[in-house]
Coordinates of C-alpha atoms in Angstrom, one line a residue:
X634 CA 19.9 -11.2 15.5
X635 CA 23.2 -9.2 15.4
X636 CA 24.2 -6.9 12.6
X637 CA 26.5 -9.4 10.8
X638 CA 23.9 -12.1 10.8
X639 CA 21.3 -9.6 9.5
X640 CA 23.5 -8.6 6.6
X641 CA 24.3 -12.2 5.8
X642 CA 20.6 -13.1 5.6
X643 CA 19.9 -10.2 3.3
X644 CA 22.8 -11.0 1.1
X645 CA 22.0 -14.7 0.9
X646 CA 18.3 -14.1 0.0
X647 CA 19.2 -11.5 -2.6
X648 CA 21.3 -14.2 -4.4
X649 CA 18.5 -16.8 -4.1
X650 CA 15.8 -14.5 -5.3
X651 CA 17.7 -12.8 -8.1
X652 CA 16.6 -13.7 -11.6
X653 CA 19.3 -13.7 -14.2
X654 CA 21.0 -10.4 -13.7
X655 CA 19.7 -7.7 -16.0
X656 CA 16.6 -9.8 -16.7
X657 CA 13.8 -7.2 -16.8
X658 CA 11.0 -7.4 -14.2
X659 CA 7.9 -5.9 -15.7
X660 CA 5.9 -3.5 -13.5
X661 CA 2.8 -1.6 -14.4
X662 CA 0.7 1.1 -12.6
X663 CA -2.8 1.3 -13.9
X664 CA -5.3 4.1 -12.9
X665 CA -8.9 4.6 -14.0
X666 CA -10.8 7.6 -12.9
X667 CA -14.5 7.9 -13.8
X668 CA -16.5 9.4 -11.0
X669 CA -15.9 13.1 -11.7
X670 CA -18.4 15.6 -10.3
X671 CA -18.6 17.8 -13.3
X672 CA -18.2 15.4 -16.2
X673 CA -18.4 11.7 -15.1
X674 CA -17.1 9.1 -17.6
X675 CA -18.5 5.7 -18.4
X676 CA -15.5 3.5 -19.1
X677 CA -12.3 4.3 -17.3
X678 CA -12.8 1.8 -14.4
X679 CA -13.6 -1.0 -16.9
X680 CA -10.6 0.1 -19.0
X681 CA -8.3 -0.1 -15.9
X682 CA -9.6 -3.5 -14.7
X683 CA -9.4 -5.0 -18.2
X684 CA -5.9 -3.6 -18.8
X685 CA -4.8 -5.0 -15.5
X686 CA -6.0 -8.5 -16.4
X687 CA -4.3 -8.4 -19.8
X688 CA -1.0 -7.1 -18.4
X689 CA -1.0 -9.8 -15.6
X690 CA -1.4 -12.5 -18.2
X691 CA 1.6 -11.0 -20.0
X692 CA 3.8 -11.3 -16.9
X693 CA 3.5 -7.8 -15.5
X694 CA 3.2 -7.1 -11.8
X695 CA 0.4 -4.6 -11.7
X696 CA -0.7 -2.0 -9.2
X697 CA -4.3 -1.0 -10.0
X698 CA -6.3 1.9 -8.6
X699 CA -9.7 3.4 -9.6
X700 CA -11.4 6.7 -8.7
X701 CA -8.5 8.1 -6.6
X702 CA -7.9 11.6 -5.4
X703 CA -4.8 13.7 -6.0
X704 CA -3.0 12.6 -2.8
X705 CA -3.6 9.0 -3.6
X706 CA -2.5 9.3 -7.3
X707 CA 0.7 11.1 -6.4
X708 CA 1.4 8.4 -3.7
X709 CA 0.8 5.6 -6.2
X710 CA 3.2 7.2 -8.7
X711 CA 5.8 7.7 -6.0
X712 CA 5.6 4.1 -4.8
X713 CA 5.7 2.9 -8.4
X714 CA 8.9 4.9 -9.1
X715 CA 10.5 3.7 -5.9
X716 CA 10.2 0.0 -6.7
X717 CA 11.8 0.3 -10.2
X718 CA 15.3 -0.8 -11.0
X719 CA 17.4 0.2 -14.0
X720 CA 16.9 -3.2 -15.8
X721 CA 13.1 -3.2 -15.4
X722 CA 10.3 -2.5 -17.8
X723 CA 7.8 0.1 -16.6
X724 CA 4.3 0.7 -17.9
X725 CA 2.0 3.4 -16.8
X726 CA -1.6 3.5 -18.0
X727 CA -4.2 6.2 -17.2
X728 CA -7.8 6.3 -18.3
X729 CA -9.8 9.4 -17.4
X730 CA -9.9 13.1 -17.8
X731 CA -6.7 14.9 -18.8
X732 CA -6.1 18.6 -19.7
X733 CA -3.3 20.8 -20.8
X734 CA -2.6 24.2 -19.3
X735 CA 0.3 26.5 -20.3
X736 CA 1.8 23.7 -22.3
X737 CA 1.8 21.1 -19.4
X738 CA -0.4 18.0 -19.2
X739 CA -2.4 17.3 -16.1
X740 CA -4.2 14.0 -15.2
X741 CA -7.3 14.8 -13.2
X742 CA -8.0 13.0 -9.9
X743 CA -11.4 12.4 -8.4
X744 CA -12.9 15.1 -6.1
X745 CA -11.2 18.0 -7.8
X746 CA -12.6 21.4 -7.0
X747 CA -11.3 24.1 -9.3
X748 CA -12.6 27.6 -9.2
X749 CA -10.3 29.1 -11.9
X750 CA -7.9 27.8 -14.5
X751 CA -4.8 28.8 -12.6
X752 CA -5.7 26.2 -9.9
X753 CA -5.5 23.3 -12.3
X754 CA -1.7 22.8 -11.8
X755 CA -2.1 22.8 -8.0
X756 CA -5.1 20.4 -7.7
X757 CA -4.2 17.9 -10.5
X758 CA -1.4 15.5 -11.1
X759 CA 1.2 16.7 -13.6
X760 CA 1.9 14.0 -16.1
X761 CA 5.5 15.0 -16.0
X762 CA 5.7 13.4 -12.5
X763 CA 5.6 9.9 -13.9
X764 CA 8.2 10.8 -16.5
X765 CA 10.4 12.2 -13.8
X766 CA 10.1 9.0 -11.8
X767 CA 11.1 6.9 -14.8
X768 CA 14.0 9.2 -15.5
X769 CA 15.3 8.8 -12.0
X770 CA 14.9 5.1 -12.0
X771 CA 16.7 4.9 -15.4
X772 CA 14.5 2.0 -16.4
X773 CA 15.6 0.6 -19.8
X774 CA 12.0 0.4 -21.2
X775 CA 9.2 2.7 -20.3
X776 CA 5.7 2.6 -21.8
X777 CA 3.3 5.5 -20.9
X778 CA -0.3 5.2 -22.2
X779 CA -2.6 8.1 -21.8
X780 CA -6.2 7.5 -22.7
X781 CA -6.9 10.9 -21.1
X782 CA -7.9 13.4 -23.7
X783 CA -11.6 13.2 -23.2
X784 CA -13.9 16.2 -23.7
X785 CA -13.3 19.4 -21.6
X786 CA -14.5 18.6 -18.0
X787 CA -14.5 22.3 -17.2
X788 CA -17.1 23.8 -19.6
X789 CA -16.9 27.2 -17.8
X790 CA -13.3 27.6 -18.8
X791 CA -13.8 28.2 -22.5
X792 CA -10.1 29.1 -23.1
X793 CA -8.9 25.7 -21.9
X794 CA -6.9 24.1 -24.7
X795 CA -8.2 20.9 -26.3
X796 CA -6.5 17.5 -25.7
X797 CA -3.0 17.0 -24.4
X798 CA 0.3 18.6 -25.4
X799 CA 3.3 16.6 -26.7
X800 CA 5.8 15.7 -24.0
X801 CA 9.5 15.0 -24.0
X802 CA 10.5 11.8 -22.2
X803 CA 13.6 9.9 -21.1
X804 CA 15.5 7.8 -23.6
X805 CA 14.0 4.4 -23.8
X806 CA 10.4 5.7 -23.5
X807 CA 7.3 5.4 -25.6
X808 CA 4.4 7.7 -24.9
X809 CA 1.1 6.6 -26.5
X810 CA -1.8 9.1 -26.6
X811 CA -5.3 8.0 -27.3
X812 CA -5.6 10.8 -29.8
X813 CA -3.4 13.4 -31.6
X814 CA -2.1 16.4 -29.6
X815 CA -4.7 19.1 -29.3
X816 CA -7.5 16.7 -30.1
X817 CA -10.2 14.9 -28.1
X818 CA -10.7 11.2 -27.5
X819 CA -14.0 9.5 -27.1
X820 CA -15.3 7.6 -24.1
X821 CA -17.3 5.2 -26.2
X822 CA -20.7 3.5 -25.7
X823 CA -19.5 0.0 -24.9
X824 CA -17.6 -1.5 -22.0
X825 CA -14.3 0.2 -23.0
X826 CA -13.2 3.4 -24.8
X827 CA -12.5 2.9 -28.5
X828 CA -8.8 3.2 -27.9
X829 CA -8.7 0.8 -24.9
X830 CA -11.0 -1.7 -26.7
X831 CA -8.6 -2.1 -29.7
X832 CA -5.5 -1.9 -27.6
X833 CA -6.7 -4.7 -25.4
X834 CA -7.4 -6.8 -28.4
X835 CA -4.3 -6.2 -30.5
X836 CA -1.7 -6.2 -27.7
X837 CA -2.3 -9.9 -27.2
X838 CA -0.9 -10.7 -30.7
X839 CA 2.3 -12.8 -30.2
X840 CA 5.5 -11.5 -31.7
X841 CA 4.1 -8.0 -32.6
X842 CA 6.3 -5.1 -31.8
X843 CA 4.7 -2.3 -29.8
X844 CA 5.0 0.1 -32.7
X845 CA 3.0 -2.3 -34.9
X846 CA 0.5 -2.8 -32.1
X847 CA -0.2 0.9 -31.9
X848 CA -0.3 1.3 -35.7
X849 CA -3.1 -1.4 -35.8
X850 CA -4.9 0.3 -32.9
X851 CA -4.8 3.6 -34.8
X852 CA -6.2 2.0 -38.0
X853 CA -9.2 0.6 -36.1
X854 CA -9.9 3.7 -34.0
X855 CA -9.7 5.9 -37.1
X856 CA -12.1 3.6 -38.9
X857 CA -14.6 3.5 -36.0
X858 CA -14.5 7.3 -35.3
X859 CA -14.3 8.3 -39.0
X860 CA -11.1 10.2 -38.4
X861 CA -12.5 12.2 -35.5
X862 CA -9.9 10.4 -33.2
X863 CA -6.4 9.6 -34.4
X864 CA -4.2 7.9 -31.8
X865 CA -0.7 9.2 -31.6
X866 CA 2.6 8.1 -30.1
X867 CA 6.2 9.4 -29.7
X868 CA 9.1 7.1 -29.0
X869 CA 12.7 7.0 -28.0
X870 CA 12.7 3.3 -27.5
X871 CA 16.0 1.6 -28.1
X872 CA 15.5 -2.0 -29.2
X873 CA 12.3 -4.0 -29.6
X874 CA 9.4 -4.4 -27.0
X875 CA 6.7 -7.0 -27.3
X876 CA 3.7 -7.3 -25.0
X877 CA 3.8 -11.0 -26.0
X878 CA 7.3 -12.1 -27.1
X879 CA 7.6 -14.2 -30.3
X880 CA 8.0 -17.9 -30.1
X881 CA 10.7 -19.9 -31.9
X882 CA 9.4 -21.6 -35.0
X883 CA 11.5 -24.6 -34.0
X884 CA 13.0 -25.6 -30.6
X885 CA 16.5 -24.3 -30.0
X886 CA 18.9 -27.2 -30.8
X887 CA 20.9 -28.4 -27.9
X888 CA 24.2 -29.9 -29.0
X889 CA 24.7 -33.4 -27.8
X890 CA 21.0 -34.0 -27.1
X891 CA 19.0 -36.1 -29.6
X892 CA 15.3 -36.3 -29.8
X893 CA 15.6 -39.8 -28.5
X894 CA 17.3 -38.8 -25.2
X895 CA 15.7 -40.4 -22.1
X896 CA 16.2 -40.0 -18.4
X897 CA 19.5 -41.6 -17.5
X898 CA 21.7 -42.1 -14.4
X899 CA 25.4 -42.1 -14.9
X900 CA 27.4 -45.0 -13.5
X901 CA 30.1 -44.3 -11.0
X902 CA 33.1 -42.8 -12.7
X903 CA 31.4 -42.3 -16.0
X904 CA 31.0 -39.0 -17.8
X905 CA 27.9 -37.0 -17.0
X906 CA 24.8 -38.1 -18.9
X907 CA 22.3 -35.7 -20.2
X908 CA 18.9 -35.9 -18.5
X909 CA 16.1 -35.1 -20.9
X910 CA 12.3 -35.5 -21.2
X911 CA 10.4 -35.9 -24.4
X912 CA 7.2 -33.9 -24.5
X913 CA 5.2 -33.8 -27.8
X914 CA 8.4 -34.5 -29.7
X915 CA 10.3 -31.7 -28.0
X916 CA 13.4 -32.4 -25.9
X917 CA 13.4 -30.7 -22.5
X918 CA 16.4 -31.1 -20.3
X919 CA 17.1 -30.3 -16.6
X920 CA 15.8 -31.2 -13.2
X921 CA 12.6 -29.4 -13.8
X922 CA 11.6 -29.9 -17.4
X923 CA 7.9 -29.3 -16.6
X924 CA 8.6 -25.6 -16.3
X925 CA 8.8 -25.3 -20.0
X926 CA 6.0 -27.7 -21.1
X927 CA 3.0 -27.1 -18.8
X928 CA 1.5 -24.6 -16.5
X929 CA 2.9 -25.1 -13.0
X930 CA 0.6 -25.8 -10.0
X931 CA 1.0 -24.9 -6.4
X932 CA 1.9 -28.5 -5.7
X933 CA 4.9 -28.2 -7.9
X934 CA 6.3 -25.5 -5.6
X935 CA 5.2 -26.5 -2.2
X936 CA 7.9 -27.8 0.1
X937 CA 10.8 -26.5 -2.0
X938 CA 13.6 -24.4 -0.5
X939 CA 14.4 -20.9 -1.8
X940 CA 17.5 -22.4 -3.5
X941 CA 15.5 -25.1 -5.2
X942 CA 12.9 -22.5 -6.4
X943 CA 15.7 -20.3 -7.7
X944 CA 17.1 -23.2 -9.7
X945 CA 13.7 -24.1 -11.0
X946 CA 13.1 -20.6 -12.3
X947 CA 16.6 -20.0 -13.7
X948 CA 16.7 -23.4 -15.4
X949 CA 14.1 -21.9 -17.9
X950 CA 16.7 -19.3 -18.8
X951 CA 19.5 -21.8 -18.9
X952 CA 17.8 -24.0 -21.5
X953 CA 17.9 -21.0 -23.9
X954 CA 21.6 -20.5 -23.2
X955 CA 21.6 -17.6 -20.8
X956 CA 25.0 -16.7 -19.3
X957 CA 24.4 -15.9 -15.7
X958 CA 26.3 -13.2 -13.9
X959 CA 25.6 -14.6 -10.5
X960 CA 28.6 -16.8 -9.8
X961 CA 26.6 -19.5 -7.9
X962 CA 24.1 -19.9 -10.6
X963 CA 26.6 -20.0 -13.5
X964 CA 28.7 -22.5 -11.6
X965 CA 25.7 -24.7 -11.0
X966 CA 24.6 -24.8 -14.7
X967 CA 28.1 -25.2 -16.0
X968 CA 28.0 -28.6 -14.2
X969 CA 25.0 -29.7 -16.2
X970 CA 26.0 -31.6 -19.3
X971 CA 23.1 -30.2 -21.3
X972 CA 23.9 -26.5 -20.6
X973 CA 25.3 -24.6 -23.6
X974 CA 26.0 -20.9 -22.7
X975 CA 25.1 -18.7 -25.7
X976 CA 23.6 -15.3 -24.8
X977 CA 24.7 -12.5 -22.5
X978 CA 21.9 -10.3 -23.8
X979 CA 18.8 -10.9 -21.7
X980 CA 16.5 -9.4 -24.3
X981 CA 17.6 -12.1 -26.7
X982 CA 16.8 -14.8 -24.1
X983 CA 13.5 -13.2 -23.2
X984 CA 12.4 -13.4 -26.9
X985 CA 13.3 -17.1 -27.0
X986 CA 11.0 -18.0 -24.1
X987 CA 7.4 -19.0 -24.7
X988 CA 4.4 -17.3 -23.1
X989 CA 4.0 -20.4 -20.8
X990 CA 7.6 -20.1 -19.7
X991 CA 7.1 -16.4 -18.9
X992 CA 4.0 -17.3 -16.9
X993 CA 5.8 -20.0 -14.9
X994 CA 8.7 -17.7 -14.2
X995 CA 6.3 -15.2 -12.7
X996 CA 4.5 -17.8 -10.7
X997 CA 7.8 -19.1 -9.2
X998 CA 8.9 -15.5 -8.5
X999 CA 5.7 -14.7 -6.6
X1000 CA 6.1 -17.9 -4.6
X1001 CA 9.7 -17.1 -3.8
X1002 CA 8.8 -13.6 -2.6
X1003 CA 6.1 -15.0 -0.3
X1004 CA 8.5 -17.5 1.1
X1005 CA 11.2 -14.8 1.6
X1006 CA 8.8 -12.5 3.4
X1007 CA 7.6 -15.3 5.7
X1008 CA 11.2 -16.3 6.6
X1009 CA 12.6 -12.9 7.0
X1010 CA 9.6 -11.6 9.0
X1011 CA 10.8 -13.7 11.9
X1012 CA 14.5 -12.9 11.5
X1013 CA 14.6 -9.2 11.1
X1014 CA 14.2 -7.5 14.4
X1015 CA 11.8 -4.7 15.3
X1016 CA 8.1 -4.0 15.4
X1017 CA 8.0 -3.2 11.7
X1018 CA 10.4 -5.6 9.9
X1019 CA 8.5 -5.0 6.6
X1020 CA 10.0 -1.5 6.3
X1021 CA 13.4 -3.2 5.5
X1022 CA 11.9 -6.0 3.3
X1023 CA 9.5 -4.5 0.8
X1024 CA 8.4 -1.2 -0.7
X1025 CA 5.7 0.2 1.6
X1026 CA 2.5 1.4 0.1
X1027 CA -0.1 4.0 1.3
X1028 CA -2.2 1.1 2.7
X1029 CA 0.7 0.2 5.0
X1030 CA 0.8 3.7 6.5
X1031 CA -2.4 5.5 6.2
X1032 CA -3.9 4.4 9.5
X1033 CA -0.8 4.7 11.7
X1034 CA -0.3 7.4 14.3
X1035 CA 2.6 9.8 14.2
X1036 CA 4.3 7.9 17.0
X1037 CA 4.0 4.6 15.1
X1038 CA 5.3 6.2 11.9
X1039 CA 8.3 7.7 13.8
X1040 CA 9.2 4.3 15.3
X1041 CA 8.8 2.5 11.9
X1042 CA 11.1 5.0 10.3
X1043 CA 13.7 5.1 13.0
X1044 CA 13.7 1.3 13.3
X1045 CA 15.3 1.2 9.8
X1046 CA 18.2 3.3 11.1
X1047 CA 18.4 1.3 14.4
X1048 CA 18.8 -2.0 12.6
X1049 CA 22.0 -0.6 11.1
X1050 CA 23.3 0.5 14.5
X1051 CA 22.5 4.2 14.3
X1052 CA 23.3 6.1 17.6
X1053 CA 20.3 8.2 18.5
X1054 CA 20.7 11.5 20.3
X1055 CA 17.1 12.5 20.8
X1056 CA 16.2 11.3 24.3
X1057 CA 12.8 9.8 23.3
X1058 CA 14.2 7.6 20.5
X1059 CA 17.4 6.9 22.5
X1060 CA 15.4 5.5 25.4
X1061 CA 13.1 3.5 23.2
X1062 CA 15.7 1.7 21.3
X1063 CA 18.0 1.1 24.2
X1064 CA 15.2 -1.0 25.7
X1065 CA 15.1 -3.2 22.6
X1066 CA 17.3 -6.3 23.1
X1067 CA 18.4 -6.5 19.5
X1068 CA 19.6 -2.9 19.2
X1069 CA 23.4 -2.4 19.1
X1070 CA 24.4 1.3 18.7
X1071 CA 27.6 1.8 16.6
X1072 CA 27.7 5.0 14.5
X1073 CA 25.8 8.2 13.9
X1074 CA 26.0 7.9 10.1
X1075 CA 24.4 4.7 8.6
X1076 CA 22.8 6.2 5.5
X1077 CA 25.3 4.6 3.1
X1078 CA 24.4 1.2 4.6
X1079 CA 20.7 1.5 3.8
X1080 CA 19.2 -0.4 0.9
X1081 CA 17.2 1.2 -1.9
X1082 CA 14.0 -0.2 -0.4
X1083 CA 14.8 1.3 3.0
X1084 CA 15.7 4.7 1.6
X1085 CA 12.4 4.8 -0.4
X1086 CA 10.4 3.8 2.6
X1087 CA 12.0 6.4 4.8
X1088 CA 10.9 9.1 2.3
X1089 CA 7.4 7.8 2.1
X1090 CA 7.1 7.5 6.0
X1091 CA 8.3 11.1 6.3
X1092 CA 5.6 12.2 3.9
X1093 CA 3.0 10.6 6.2
X1094 CA 4.6 12.0 9.3
X1095 CA 4.3 15.5 7.9
X1096 CA 0.6 15.0 7.2
X1097 CA 0.0 13.6 10.7
X1098 CA 1.3 16.7 12.4

């Protein structure tokens, strides 16, 4: 595949897979550490798995890890930050031991071996790392939940301060602490910590703003612990965030469409006729009305092209009047007689959608991504095409040799026509039939995915030396 065709494929698929521009994807990183040598905990692994299940039901794409060491934790946070775009919602949840030292908060990995207090900052994960990644990504909504203020895991360090310290965070961020600054949270005797137990229960409430969710969690934790644990949060959120968005009390009226509308086919030369389906007295219009009235099945998606899947997904937004910024999508829906453009603000449209619609959007999106990967895997040249298609993870890299890592990284540059000067790489790529050398400076042509993957591969290359 030549360079022009490669760029055409990437551009085309970016259009097909785009949701309505600015519509927030929801990503979460969930970590639970329990198997500490000095002070093991009962519940963090359960907390992490239960939180993952809850967030996935709410439409989040979740990365979950339990009982991980420092290197793995930092790698997960790095990968998480690299995959975020400015319009996304990002959520970080940590359950385990956390300490403060010199006014900084540190999340403790598994396998930590600390001989003196001054080593904490070198062998733990600074909580500021996740905030820095969110700041760089400029994500519009950030939720950081730290159920990490358990009892002091280092009993021999009597001068270690209790609990966590308050942290400053980027605009658009809410930080929730399981207990007040300088205080200790409890692990609990049941399946989950008291904080996680009530958060998991209350966050499912439809139409409840996150500030109200956390207030209700605080009331219940305070009651259970008799004021020994008082959850706390600090916020610079702009706008409202719901774990489960509110539903409309009545369907959004669609001008020109009555409750008696039926499927109709226009006669030649006649004006377009609204196509609608009646389900439980509610009028649903479009080519794929089922996306708003029932949970989709695999059979609903199998055999559809990427363009058809994109239309199916975006039709959900169109019914609520979303004004698309992608020209192809806006033009398509303007040709539908039922479409009434109302809202440019995606947060308004998101609040209008039902939980079922959010679930179907995510199902279609996952299927699209699978189809995209399968199609592009055969069209992008090289031994490691995935390095230009998706954000790599530690799992993709941890067992590769230094030579394989070097080829993977340099293939990214080679696809854009980079002219190699090092004899080894020059000889390798000149033997690849797809390689066309053009320039010695291709960095500006790299995608955000490729830039992030180069950084991660370099990290593993340094470790392999």
